[in-house]
């Protein structure tokens, strides 16, 4: 069973848009990977004219919101940077053959990379800018702001279609659901940690955990 | 398991897939078939119907029309073509009849196909079917079709026609547009000019043992021909006095803005709201969807004839006749369900073939926005305690009622006893008495608001923030567009404090003191102690606090159903009359509730003191 990877199109977002956009993307992916019985819930975005679908699972919603909070903290410490969030699905394998290690092994079978470029425009928050550059930049930036937002809305829609297309294209690698697993496959969400180096270490750790398919046979 | 039974299962999967796809398409395109809010449904697995469990996508009850249409679709190999048609009623009749894109109807209405879905099971008997393939083939097919249906569900919300659907279902006015559907096994090709305006999206087919399930949609990418009243894109706006939507939380019915907000005008609607009450407040477009005269398709031959459904009208001929023809076939679909055992693999992914279906995992607690927010409300936003006014009989006595979680942020109004207790009048704190005497000259409402405004000040801020947290949760889970609310709520409260433009809602003598409960008196006394210092503050902050009070009352949740007995009477200040009617209103407070109230008073006191210090300095 191979591991499929999907790199989503990069989105240029401002800080205040991250929560909505990230929630939309993560829930959309989860809705297509939560193959247990769900009662879909439509959610309208506030900032854009887009409706996405959630699974309606409280625990899932909570976990996603927690991760988004952590990511927002990271973004505040590392402003104006490109960042990546990884949503991964794995299978749990009890590898008892390895005598020196009896730990549970995760076999990742799908990675979704959500790419952000967090920018901060000069007139991003009108509440904060109080005195300078009143007249002219106000008009220009409002026009630019709406153009940027329109572009972001179109890009977000593209990303959602990208998810749907990927989900439709690749179905053979999906494992069978183990019983009593809830509505979704086991997953984890990786956000950039406090330093870039540790983020890289997280990726390496996951690669080690994934293991080669032939080792498990 | 022999190949015949496997094929039978596969047929059932395909049949249910067609039905499920039709359900998904119709419920998100046809306003008259829009499902009720699912929030009132219990999330318990045992109550999910077997038909709902197919493909692990619970959509709710199927419209009755769907069952009849399913009978009509005889042959699984025939494509199912679903046309979504916009009917545009025009004042003058037109005689255009070019292609199937636009058809002129009698009575001056134009039909335009905005979407065409084609679902087909293509039978490809190219490779010889081996017995070994059957064992897991239908399971894989089922799993893949689950994913396919999820993508169809998502795409339905991303296509341009969804905006039209939302506009028609949310608009309170009768629109000149209506959306109907047509299901058939053939499709008239579009004209060239229509094809140019339409795009196509094809889903990757799901492979089965002897064929594949194909779904594709042709849709109009631009719907600018239909001039909807409201624009499709809403830039975020701050709505200062947003009161929410009735469907976001049935337990929180906000008063409509046009009622105006008086200090004592609490919504009469009870906190419990039956599911049927929701549509009453959100008018559906059923009436516009049902046409007066039935079309003449009743005379059309059966079989491949298109079935046009307008609104919920179902021609009887299609119900009765197809049964005779499809009788055995239908039984084929029904009987296997009782014969097949559930498979042992992947309990969560096994189709619900048998009546005693495999134990699916308990569906996620389809939580509506209410319950986490209600629990959050219980814990986070402590009831606002408006301290009992010192003197005037016309002042309304409000005190928190912790026993009712729905009344957390709005002090309940009591018409129980408008006769002031002697203890209430004799405020324990000298300063309280002094200030009360001082305020005799003021309007009772002003006194009340003046007293309570500072106590509101801190509470309002706190509630504002809590509200923003609360409503952001609501927003994320609701289905109706709510724009720019979550971040603005706290700001609006603080803005209200800063501005002095709110008219005083207490200009008339419309409040009354009431309550004879000793526990309430105790709290009132304490409240008086804490808020007496508020009267020493300037008038400017009082006005701002009045505004805050007004705002809070506007956004307050409804009281219990018993509130209807007091709200109007107490407005007129008929205190004696309220004595008897309000007896059943109050519930005794528990010690914990009183302690909580005491803490809130303490906090208010601290805030007021700090404010007074800053003002005096």
mmCIF file of C-alpha atoms in Angstrom, chain B residues 214-415:
data_model
loop_
_atom_site.group_PDB
_atom_site.id
_atom_site.type_symbol
_atom_site.label_atom_id
_atom_site.label_comp_id
_atom_site.label_asym_id
_atom_site.label_seq_id
_atom_site.Cartn_x
_atom_site.Cartn_y
_atom_site.Cartn_z
ATOM 1 C CA UNK B 214 -20.334 7.202 -13.748
ATOM 2 C CA UNK B 215 -21.505 10.592 -12.635
ATOM 3 C CA UNK B 216 -21.095 13.808 -14.509
ATOM 4 C CA UNK B 217 -22.702 17.205 -14.373
ATOM 5 C CA UNK B 218 -23.184 19.908 -16.959
ATOM 6 C CA UNK B 219 -23.875 23.230 -15.397
ATOM 7 C CA UNK B 220 -24.219 26.866 -16.154
ATOM 8 C CA UNK B 221 -21.161 28.607 -14.854
ATOM 9 C CA UNK B 222 -22.756 32.007 -14.887
ATOM 10 C CA UNK B 223 -26.209 32.707 -13.563
ATOM 11 C CA UNK B 224 -26.237 36.404 -14.241
ATOM 12 C CA UNK B 225 -29.301 35.971 -16.431
ATOM 13 C CA UNK B 226 -31.277 35.564 -13.272
ATOM 14 C CA UNK B 227 -31.264 38.891 -11.556
ATOM 15 C CA UNK B 228 -31.521 37.936 -7.983
ATOM 16 C CA UNK B 229 -32.448 40.714 -5.622
ATOM 17 C CA UNK B 230 -29.468 40.301 -3.412
ATOM 18 C CA UNK B 231 -25.940 40.082 -4.585
ATOM 19 C CA UNK B 232 -24.213 36.744 -4.320
ATOM 20 C CA UNK B 233 -21.151 37.977 -2.560
ATOM 21 C CA UNK B 234 -21.444 39.742 0.720
ATOM 22 C CA UNK B 235 -18.470 41.687 1.870
ATOM 23 C CA UNK B 236 -18.051 41.337 5.570
ATOM 24 C CA UNK B 237 -19.938 43.962 7.451
ATOM 25 C CA UNK B 238 -20.296 44.741 11.041
ATOM 26 C CA UNK B 239 -23.889 44.480 12.109
ATOM 27 C CA UNK B 240 -24.156 46.355 15.333
ATOM 28 C CA UNK B 241 -27.520 45.141 16.496
ATOM 29 C CA UNK B 242 -27.487 41.685 15.020
ATOM 30 C CA UNK B 243 -29.921 39.467 16.790
ATOM 31 C CA UNK B 244 -29.233 36.174 15.115
ATOM 32 C CA UNK B 245 -31.249 33.860 12.989
ATOM 33 C CA UNK B 246 -34.064 31.695 14.247
ATOM 34 C CA UNK B 247 -32.498 28.606 12.804
ATOM 35 C CA UNK B 248 -29.136 28.954 14.407
ATOM 36 C CA UNK B 249 -30.367 27.957 17.761
ATOM 37 C CA UNK B 250 -33.949 26.974 18.226
ATOM 38 C CA UNK B 251 -33.617 27.408 21.928
ATOM 39 C CA UNK B 252 -32.675 31.013 21.538
ATOM 40 C CA UNK B 253 -35.362 32.905 19.826
ATOM 41 C CA UNK B 254 -34.386 36.510 19.570
ATOM 42 C CA UNK B 255 -36.974 39.168 19.492
ATOM 43 C CA UNK B 256 -37.482 40.677 16.087
ATOM 44 C CA UNK B 257 -36.044 44.144 15.709
ATOM 45 C CA UNK B 258 -39.289 45.778 14.761
ATOM 46 C CA UNK B 259 -40.760 45.147 18.159
ATOM 47 C CA UNK B 260 -38.430 47.662 19.557
ATOM 48 C CA UNK B 261 -36.658 47.091 22.744
ATOM 49 C CA UNK B 262 -38.077 48.212 25.944
ATOM 50 C CA UNK B 263 -36.582 47.357 29.173
ATOM 51 C CA UNK B 264 -39.438 45.141 30.049
ATOM 52 C CA UNK B 265 -40.397 43.853 26.695
ATOM 53 C CA UNK B 266 -39.190 40.333 26.752
ATOM 54 C CA UNK B 267 -39.973 37.958 23.990
ATOM 55 C CA UNK B 268 -43.129 36.057 24.540
ATOM 56 C CA UNK B 269 -41.911 33.082 22.629
ATOM 57 C CA UNK B 270 -40.888 30.256 24.838
ATOM 58 C CA UNK B 271 -37.474 28.830 24.866
ATOM 59 C CA UNK B 272 -38.561 25.521 23.507
ATOM 60 C CA UNK B 273 -39.266 25.631 19.871
ATOM 61 C CA UNK B 274 -40.755 22.768 17.965
ATOM 62 C CA UNK B 275 -39.186 21.844 14.684
ATOM 63 C CA UNK B 276 -42.278 22.841 12.844
ATOM 64 C CA UNK B 277 -42.039 26.322 14.188
ATOM 65 C CA UNK B 278 -38.837 27.006 12.374
ATOM 66 C CA UNK B 279 -40.290 27.042 8.883
ATOM 67 C CA UNK B 280 -42.988 29.362 10.054
ATOM 68 C CA UNK B 281 -40.453 32.017 10.675
ATOM 69 C CA UNK B 282 -38.479 31.273 7.540
ATOM 70 C CA UNK B 283 -40.918 31.200 4.705
ATOM 71 C CA UNK B 284 -40.216 28.533 2.160
ATOM 72 C CA UNK B 285 -40.790 28.825 -1.479
ATOM 73 C CA UNK B 286 -43.165 25.947 -1.624
ATOM 74 C CA UNK B 287 -45.978 28.094 -2.843
ATOM 75 C CA UNK B 288 -43.966 29.447 -5.657
ATOM 76 C CA UNK B 289 -42.804 26.013 -6.557
ATOM 77 C CA UNK B 290 -46.200 24.481 -7.122
ATOM 78 C CA UNK B 291 -47.859 25.396 -10.344
ATOM 79 C CA UNK B 292 -51.576 25.679 -10.597
ATOM 80 C CA UNK B 293 -52.315 23.508 -13.570
ATOM 81 C CA UNK B 294 -50.774 20.125 -13.868
ATOM 82 C CA UNK B 295 -48.720 19.705 -16.965
ATOM 83 C CA UNK B 296 -50.020 17.528 -19.676
ATOM 84 C CA UNK B 297 -47.426 14.836 -19.245
ATOM 85 C CA UNK B 298 -49.950 12.498 -17.781
ATOM 86 C CA UNK B 299 -50.751 11.368 -21.269
ATOM 87 C CA UNK B 300 -47.186 10.573 -22.086
ATOM 88 C CA UNK B 301 -46.181 6.958 -22.342
ATOM 89 C CA UNK B 302 -44.406 5.329 -19.508
ATOM 90 C CA UNK B 303 -40.943 3.950 -19.593
ATOM 91 C CA UNK B 304 -38.635 6.451 -21.007
ATOM 92 C CA UNK B 305 -40.901 9.376 -20.560
ATOM 93 C CA UNK B 306 -39.573 12.215 -18.545
ATOM 94 C CA UNK B 307 -41.147 12.855 -15.238
ATOM 95 C CA UNK B 308 -41.509 16.471 -14.421
ATOM 96 C CA UNK B 309 -42.078 17.399 -10.878
ATOM 97 C CA UNK B 310 -43.242 20.775 -9.981
ATOM 98 C CA UNK B 311 -43.212 21.327 -6.310
ATOM 99 C CA UNK B 312 -44.695 18.336 -4.643
ATOM 100 C CA UNK B 313 -47.277 17.422 -7.194
ATOM 101 C CA UNK B 314 -47.148 13.789 -8.171
ATOM 102 C CA UNK B 315 -49.266 12.486 -11.007
ATOM 103 C CA UNK B 316 -51.205 9.447 -9.988
ATOM 104 C CA UNK B 317 -50.647 7.666 -13.254
ATOM 105 C CA UNK B 318 -46.966 7.391 -12.586
ATOM 106 C CA UNK B 319 -47.537 5.936 -9.225
ATOM 107 C CA UNK B 320 -49.973 3.238 -10.156
ATOM 108 C CA UNK B 321 -48.829 2.042 -13.534
ATOM 109 C CA UNK B 322 -45.139 1.583 -12.946
ATOM 110 C CA UNK B 323 -45.869 -0.760 -10.120
ATOM 111 C CA UNK B 324 -47.477 -3.249 -12.420
ATOM 112 C CA UNK B 325 -44.559 -3.247 -14.748
ATOM 113 C CA UNK B 326 -41.847 -3.144 -12.218
ATOM 114 C CA UNK B 327 -43.443 -5.366 -9.699
ATOM 115 C CA UNK B 328 -41.098 -8.307 -9.906
ATOM 116 C CA UNK B 329 -38.128 -6.090 -10.314
ATOM 117 C CA UNK B 330 -38.936 -4.108 -7.294
ATOM 118 C CA UNK B 331 -39.296 -7.222 -5.309
ATOM 119 C CA UNK B 332 -35.868 -8.175 -6.447
ATOM 120 C CA UNK B 333 -34.607 -5.069 -4.839
ATOM 121 C CA UNK B 334 -36.537 -5.555 -1.664
ATOM 122 C CA UNK B 335 -36.277 -9.246 -1.013
ATOM 123 C CA UNK B 336 -32.524 -9.620 -0.972
ATOM 124 C CA UNK B 337 -32.352 -7.271 1.906
ATOM 125 C CA UNK B 338 -33.906 -9.829 4.158
ATOM 126 C CA UNK B 339 -31.897 -12.728 2.903
ATOM 127 C CA UNK B 340 -28.382 -11.482 2.952
ATOM 128 C CA UNK B 341 -26.338 -11.668 6.026
ATOM 129 C CA UNK B 342 -24.158 -8.831 6.950
ATOM 130 C CA UNK B 343 -20.573 -9.336 6.077
ATOM 131 C CA UNK B 344 -17.966 -9.656 8.717
ATOM 132 C CA UNK B 345 -15.520 -7.247 7.195
ATOM 133 C CA UNK B 346 -15.457 -3.560 7.955
ATOM 134 C CA UNK B 347 -18.580 -3.229 9.978
ATOM 135 C CA UNK B 348 -18.579 0.415 9.330
ATOM 136 C CA UNK B 349 -18.457 -0.039 5.597
ATOM 137 C CA UNK B 350 -20.927 -2.813 5.102
ATOM 138 C CA UNK B 351 -24.034 -1.846 3.253
ATOM 139 C CA UNK B 352 -27.165 -2.117 5.347
ATOM 140 C CA UNK B 353 -28.527 -5.020 3.387
ATOM 141 C CA UNK B 354 -30.378 -6.818 6.119
ATOM 142 C CA UNK B 355 -33.037 -5.462 8.389
ATOM 143 C CA UNK B 356 -30.851 -6.184 11.399
ATOM 144 C CA UNK B 357 -28.028 -4.319 9.893
ATOM 145 C CA UNK B 358 -24.519 -4.501 11.106
ATOM 146 C CA UNK B 359 -23.766 -2.363 14.081
ATOM 147 C CA UNK B 360 -22.501 0.787 12.643
ATOM 148 C CA UNK B 361 -20.410 2.964 14.790
ATOM 149 C CA UNK B 362 -22.438 5.393 16.716
ATOM 150 C CA UNK B 363 -22.826 8.352 14.500
ATOM 151 C CA UNK B 364 -21.164 11.444 15.635
ATOM 152 C CA UNK B 365 -23.289 13.345 18.031
ATOM 153 C CA UNK B 366 -24.650 15.560 15.383
ATOM 154 C CA UNK B 367 -24.293 18.384 17.447
ATOM 155 C CA UNK B 368 -25.945 21.238 16.647
ATOM 156 C CA UNK B 369 -24.700 24.495 17.677
ATOM 157 C CA UNK B 370 -26.970 24.456 20.676
ATOM 158 C CA UNK B 371 -25.630 21.949 22.962
ATOM 159 C CA UNK B 372 -22.005 22.923 23.233
ATOM 160 C CA UNK B 373 -23.009 26.487 23.349
ATOM 161 C CA UNK B 374 -25.676 25.861 25.865
ATOM 162 C CA UNK B 375 -23.227 24.119 28.078
ATOM 163 C CA UNK B 376 -20.827 26.900 27.425
ATOM 164 C CA UNK B 377 -23.508 29.335 28.289
ATOM 165 C CA UNK B 378 -24.155 27.634 31.529
ATOM 166 C CA UNK B 379 -20.584 27.864 32.561
ATOM 167 C CA UNK B 380 -19.172 30.892 30.913
ATOM 168 C CA UNK B 381 -21.751 33.588 30.856
ATOM 169 C CA UNK B 382 -23.037 33.921 34.336
ATOM 170 C CA UNK B 383 -26.489 35.280 34.542
ATOM 171 C CA UNK B 384 -26.610 38.964 34.615
ATOM 172 C CA UNK B 385 -27.866 40.129 37.921
ATOM 173 C CA UNK B 386 -29.530 43.418 37.853
ATOM 174 C CA UNK B 387 -29.693 44.500 41.400
ATOM 175 C CA UNK B 388 -33.068 45.230 42.712
ATOM 176 C CA UNK B 389 -34.005 48.837 42.509
ATOM 177 C CA UNK B 390 -34.137 50.504 45.812
ATOM 178 C CA UNK B 391 -37.364 52.267 45.801
ATOM 179 C CA UNK B 392 -39.749 52.747 43.183
ATOM 180 C CA UNK B 393 -42.549 50.330 42.732
ATOM 181 C CA UNK B 394 -42.414 50.889 39.087
ATOM 182 C CA UNK B 395 -38.972 49.540 38.813
ATOM 183 C CA UNK B 396 -38.759 46.077 37.556
ATOM 184 C CA UNK B 397 -36.957 43.695 39.746
ATOM 185 C CA UNK B 398 -34.660 41.454 37.968
ATOM 186 C CA UNK B 399 -32.544 38.786 39.380
ATOM 187 C CA UNK B 400 -30.680 35.953 37.892
ATOM 188 C CA UNK B 401 -32.269 32.629 37.771
ATOM 189 C CA UNK B 402 -29.609 30.040 37.628
ATOM 190 C CA UNK B 403 -31.967 27.205 37.371
ATOM 191 C CA UNK B 404 -32.890 28.009 33.832
ATOM 192 C CA UNK B 405 -29.850 27.918 31.635
ATOM 193 C CA UNK B 406 -31.622 29.611 28.815
ATOM 194 C CA UNK B 407 -31.975 32.755 30.739
ATOM 195 C CA UNK B 408 -28.400 33.126 31.537
ATOM 196 C CA UNK B 409 -27.563 36.460 30.205
ATOM 197 C CA UNK B 410 -30.776 38.235 30.754
ATOM 198 C CA UNK B 411 -32.163 38.864 34.100
ATOM 199 C CA UNK B 412 -35.538 37.362 34.335
ATOM 200 C CA UNK B 413 -38.468 39.580 34.701
ATOM 201 C CA UNK B 414 -40.755 38.807 37.456
ATOM 202 C CA UNK B 415 -44.277 39.860 37.723
#
